[in-house]
GROMACS .gro file of C-alpha atoms in nm:
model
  187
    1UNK     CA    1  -4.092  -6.738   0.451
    2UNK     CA    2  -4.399  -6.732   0.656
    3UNK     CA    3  -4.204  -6.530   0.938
    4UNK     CA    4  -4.109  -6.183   0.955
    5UNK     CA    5  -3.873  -6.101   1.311
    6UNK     CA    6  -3.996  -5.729   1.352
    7UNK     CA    7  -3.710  -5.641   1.595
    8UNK     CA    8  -3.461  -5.767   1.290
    9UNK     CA    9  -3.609  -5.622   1.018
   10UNK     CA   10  -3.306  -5.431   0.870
   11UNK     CA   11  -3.083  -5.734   0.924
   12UNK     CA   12  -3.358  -6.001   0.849
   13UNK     CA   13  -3.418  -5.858   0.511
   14UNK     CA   14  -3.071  -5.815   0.432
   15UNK     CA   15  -3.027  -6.197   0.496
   16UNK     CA   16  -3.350  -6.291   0.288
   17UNK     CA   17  -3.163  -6.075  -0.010
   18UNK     CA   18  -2.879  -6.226   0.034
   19UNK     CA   19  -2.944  -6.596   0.008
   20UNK     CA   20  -3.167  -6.515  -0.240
   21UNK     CA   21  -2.916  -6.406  -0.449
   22UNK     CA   22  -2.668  -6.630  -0.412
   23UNK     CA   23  -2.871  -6.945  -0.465
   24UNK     CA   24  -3.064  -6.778  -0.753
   25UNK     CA   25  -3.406  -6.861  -0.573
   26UNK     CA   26  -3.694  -6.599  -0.496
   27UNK     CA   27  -3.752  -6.539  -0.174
   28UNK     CA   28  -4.067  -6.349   0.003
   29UNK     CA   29  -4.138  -6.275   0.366
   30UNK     CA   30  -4.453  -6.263   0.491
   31UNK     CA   31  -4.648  -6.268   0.797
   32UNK     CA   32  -4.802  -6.556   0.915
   33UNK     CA   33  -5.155  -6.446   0.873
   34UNK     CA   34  -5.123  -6.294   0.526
   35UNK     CA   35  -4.957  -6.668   0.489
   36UNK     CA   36  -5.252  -6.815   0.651
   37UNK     CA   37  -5.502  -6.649   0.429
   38UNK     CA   38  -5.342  -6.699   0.152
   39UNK     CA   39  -5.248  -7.085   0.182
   40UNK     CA   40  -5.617  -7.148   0.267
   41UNK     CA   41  -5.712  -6.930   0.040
   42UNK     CA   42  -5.536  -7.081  -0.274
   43UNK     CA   43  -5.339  -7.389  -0.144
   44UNK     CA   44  -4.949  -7.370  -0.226
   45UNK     CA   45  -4.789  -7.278  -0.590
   46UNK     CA   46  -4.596  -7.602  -0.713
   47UNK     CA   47  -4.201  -7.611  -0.636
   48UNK     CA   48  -4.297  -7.376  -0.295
   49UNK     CA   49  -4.092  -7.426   0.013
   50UNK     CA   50  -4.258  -7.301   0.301
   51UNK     CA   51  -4.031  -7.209   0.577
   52UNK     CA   52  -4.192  -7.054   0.918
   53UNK     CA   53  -4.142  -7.013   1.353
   54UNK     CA   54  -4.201  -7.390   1.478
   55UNK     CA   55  -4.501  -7.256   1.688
   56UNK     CA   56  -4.654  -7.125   1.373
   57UNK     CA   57  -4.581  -7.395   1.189
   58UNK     CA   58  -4.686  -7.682   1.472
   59UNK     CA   59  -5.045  -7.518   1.404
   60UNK     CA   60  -5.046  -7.462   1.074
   61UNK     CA   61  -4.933  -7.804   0.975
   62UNK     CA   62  -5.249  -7.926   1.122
   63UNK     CA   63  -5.508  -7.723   0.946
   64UNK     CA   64  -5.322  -7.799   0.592
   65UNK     CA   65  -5.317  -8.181   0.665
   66UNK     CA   66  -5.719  -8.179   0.750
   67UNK     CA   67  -5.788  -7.889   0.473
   68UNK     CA   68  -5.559  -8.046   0.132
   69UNK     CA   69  -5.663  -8.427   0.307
   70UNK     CA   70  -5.302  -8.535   0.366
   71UNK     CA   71  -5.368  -8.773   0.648
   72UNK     CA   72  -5.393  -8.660   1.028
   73UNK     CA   73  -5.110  -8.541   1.231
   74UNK     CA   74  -5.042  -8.809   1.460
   75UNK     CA   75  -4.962  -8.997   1.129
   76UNK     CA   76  -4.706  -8.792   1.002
   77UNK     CA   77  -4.355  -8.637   1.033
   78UNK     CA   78  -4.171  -8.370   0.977
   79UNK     CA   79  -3.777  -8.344   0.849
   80UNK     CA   80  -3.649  -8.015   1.006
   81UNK     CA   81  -3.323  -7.903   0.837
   82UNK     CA   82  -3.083  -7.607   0.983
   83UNK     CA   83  -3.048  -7.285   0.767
   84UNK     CA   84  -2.756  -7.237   0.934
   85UNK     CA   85  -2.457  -7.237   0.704
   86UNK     CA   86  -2.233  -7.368   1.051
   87UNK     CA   87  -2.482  -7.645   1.065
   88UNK     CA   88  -2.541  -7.733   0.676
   89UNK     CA   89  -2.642  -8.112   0.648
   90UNK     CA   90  -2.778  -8.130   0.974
   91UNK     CA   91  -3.162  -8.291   0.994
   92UNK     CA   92  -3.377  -8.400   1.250
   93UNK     CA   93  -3.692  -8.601   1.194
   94UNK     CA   94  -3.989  -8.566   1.440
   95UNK     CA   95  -4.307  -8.644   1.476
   96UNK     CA   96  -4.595  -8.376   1.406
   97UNK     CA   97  -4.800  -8.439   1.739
   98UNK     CA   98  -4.562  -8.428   1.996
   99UNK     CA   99  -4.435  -8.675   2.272
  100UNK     CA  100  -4.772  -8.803   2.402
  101UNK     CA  101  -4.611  -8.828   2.791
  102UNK     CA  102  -4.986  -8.832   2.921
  103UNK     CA  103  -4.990  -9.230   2.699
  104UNK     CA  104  -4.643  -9.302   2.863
  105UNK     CA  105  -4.619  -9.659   2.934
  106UNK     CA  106  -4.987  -9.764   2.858
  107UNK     CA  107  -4.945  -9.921   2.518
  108UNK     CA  108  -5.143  -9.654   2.349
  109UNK     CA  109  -4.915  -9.417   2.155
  110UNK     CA  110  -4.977  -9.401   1.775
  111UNK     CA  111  -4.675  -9.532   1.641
  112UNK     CA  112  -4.700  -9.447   1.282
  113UNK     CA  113  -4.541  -9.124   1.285
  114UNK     CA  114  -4.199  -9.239   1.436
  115UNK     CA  115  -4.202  -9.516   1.219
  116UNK     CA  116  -4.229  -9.272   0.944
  117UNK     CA  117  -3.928  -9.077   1.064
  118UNK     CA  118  -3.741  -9.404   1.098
  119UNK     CA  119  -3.763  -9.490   0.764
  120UNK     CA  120  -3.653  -9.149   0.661
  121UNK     CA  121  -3.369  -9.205   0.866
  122UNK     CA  122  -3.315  -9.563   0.708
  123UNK     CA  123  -3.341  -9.422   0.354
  124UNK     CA  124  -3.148  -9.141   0.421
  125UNK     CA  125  -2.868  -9.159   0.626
  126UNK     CA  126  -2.874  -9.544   0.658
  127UNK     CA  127  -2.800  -9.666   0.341
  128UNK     CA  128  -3.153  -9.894   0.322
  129UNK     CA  129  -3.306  -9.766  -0.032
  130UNK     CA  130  -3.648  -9.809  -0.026
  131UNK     CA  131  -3.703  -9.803   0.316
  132UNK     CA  132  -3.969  -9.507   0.266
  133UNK     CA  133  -4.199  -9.682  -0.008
  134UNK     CA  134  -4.149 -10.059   0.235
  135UNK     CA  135  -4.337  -9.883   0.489
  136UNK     CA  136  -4.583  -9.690   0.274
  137UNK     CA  137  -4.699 -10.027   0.136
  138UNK     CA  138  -4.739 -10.193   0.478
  139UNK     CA  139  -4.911  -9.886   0.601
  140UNK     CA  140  -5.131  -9.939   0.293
  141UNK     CA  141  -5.219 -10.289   0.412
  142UNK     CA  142  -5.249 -10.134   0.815
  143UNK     CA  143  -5.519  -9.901   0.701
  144UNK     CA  144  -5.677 -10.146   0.449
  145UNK     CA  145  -5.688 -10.403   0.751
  146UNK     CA  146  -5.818 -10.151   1.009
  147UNK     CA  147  -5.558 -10.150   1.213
  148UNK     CA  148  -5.526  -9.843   1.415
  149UNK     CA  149  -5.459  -9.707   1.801
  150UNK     CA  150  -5.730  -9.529   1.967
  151UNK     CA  151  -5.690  -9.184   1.860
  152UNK     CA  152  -5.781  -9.289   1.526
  153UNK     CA  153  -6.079  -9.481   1.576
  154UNK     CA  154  -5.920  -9.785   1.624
  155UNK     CA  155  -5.898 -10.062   1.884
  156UNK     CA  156  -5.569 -10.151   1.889
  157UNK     CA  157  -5.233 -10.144   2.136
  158UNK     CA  158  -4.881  -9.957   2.005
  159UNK     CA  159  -4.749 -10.302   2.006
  160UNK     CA  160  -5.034 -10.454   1.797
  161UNK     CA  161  -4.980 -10.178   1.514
  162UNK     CA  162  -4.594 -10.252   1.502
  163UNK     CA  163  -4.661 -10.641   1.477
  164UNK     CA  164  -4.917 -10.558   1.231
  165UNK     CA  165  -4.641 -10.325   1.028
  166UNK     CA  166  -4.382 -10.574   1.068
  167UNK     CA  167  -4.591 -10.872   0.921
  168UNK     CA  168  -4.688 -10.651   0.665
  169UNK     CA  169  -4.336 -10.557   0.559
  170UNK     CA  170  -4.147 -10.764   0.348
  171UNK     CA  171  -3.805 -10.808   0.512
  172UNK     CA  172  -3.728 -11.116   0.290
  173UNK     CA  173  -3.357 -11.207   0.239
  174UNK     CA  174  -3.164 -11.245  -0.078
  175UNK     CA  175  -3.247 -11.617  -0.050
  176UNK     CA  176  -3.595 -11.553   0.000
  177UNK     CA  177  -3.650 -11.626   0.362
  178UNK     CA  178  -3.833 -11.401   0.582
  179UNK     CA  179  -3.599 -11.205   0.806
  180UNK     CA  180  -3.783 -11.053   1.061
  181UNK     CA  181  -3.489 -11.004   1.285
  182UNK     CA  182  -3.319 -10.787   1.012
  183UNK     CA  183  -3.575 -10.469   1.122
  184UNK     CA  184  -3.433 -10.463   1.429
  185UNK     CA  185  -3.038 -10.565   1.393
  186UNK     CA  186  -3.069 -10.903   1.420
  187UNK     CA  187  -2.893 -11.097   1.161
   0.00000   0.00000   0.00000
């Protein structure tokens, strides 16, 4: 954990022990900068979960996407569970650069990111297997093809990247004929 509540310390700690022993998993708590140096320093150990404070985490997300090259942040998402026994099962998706209200209404918003978290949510909680790896591939094609808002060096509107990603999909039906409708509840 990449958080360390000073004011809880006593009870904190006690929790960390705890879970860690009754799920059998090793847990350490550290502070966010001995975190920071360390994940720059070294990168993560496989089969790591990093948990962390969402304003430490909102920034550090962005320096590990440019520094390990996993795409920029107004690409991606983030699927934000609740450690809250009360609230086990419960996930939110969300998108790593916030709501963009200053693009509100102007056909400019990177779209990529919520349509990300949508397939998440398709694959899920939906039942639509393969949801995730259907819109890798026509985000494959997207990026082959150039297309891209603004904020990525591109020239292109919201709407123009969804068309694009919708073309690109392939929605056909058991018969074989496109069903473009299908993405968004038609029949």
């Amino acid at each position: 954990m990449a958080y360390k509540f000073h004011l809880l310390d006593g009870a904190f700690d006690a929790w960390v022990a705890e879970l860690s022993e009754r799920f059998g998993v090793r847990i350490e708590v550290f502070q966010p900068d001995t975190v920071n140096r360390d994940l720059l320093a070294h990168g993560l150990p496989d089969r790591t979960l990093l948990i962390a404070g969402n304003e430490w985490a909102d920034i550090m997300h962005v320096v590990l996407l440019d520094r390990y090259g996993s795409d920029r942040q107004e690409n991606r998402c983030t699927e934000n569970v609740c450690l809250d026994p009360a609230l086990r099962g419960l996930v939110e998706y969300q998108t790593v650069h916030g709501s963009a209200d200053d693009l509100a209404g102007r056909d400019l918003v990177n779209p990529v990111a919520t349509i990300r978290a949508a397939a998440l949510v398709a694959e899920h909680h939906a039942g639509c297997p393969g949801a995730v790896a259907a819109v890798e591939a026509a985000l494959a094609v997207l990026a082959e093809q150039g297309v891209r808002t603004p904020d990525l060096g591109g020239r292109h509107s919201t709407s123009e990247v969804v068309g694009s990603l919708l073309d690109a999909l392939d929605v056909s039906g058991p018969d074989g004929v496109r069903r473009d409708a299908a993405l968004v509840g038609g029949p």
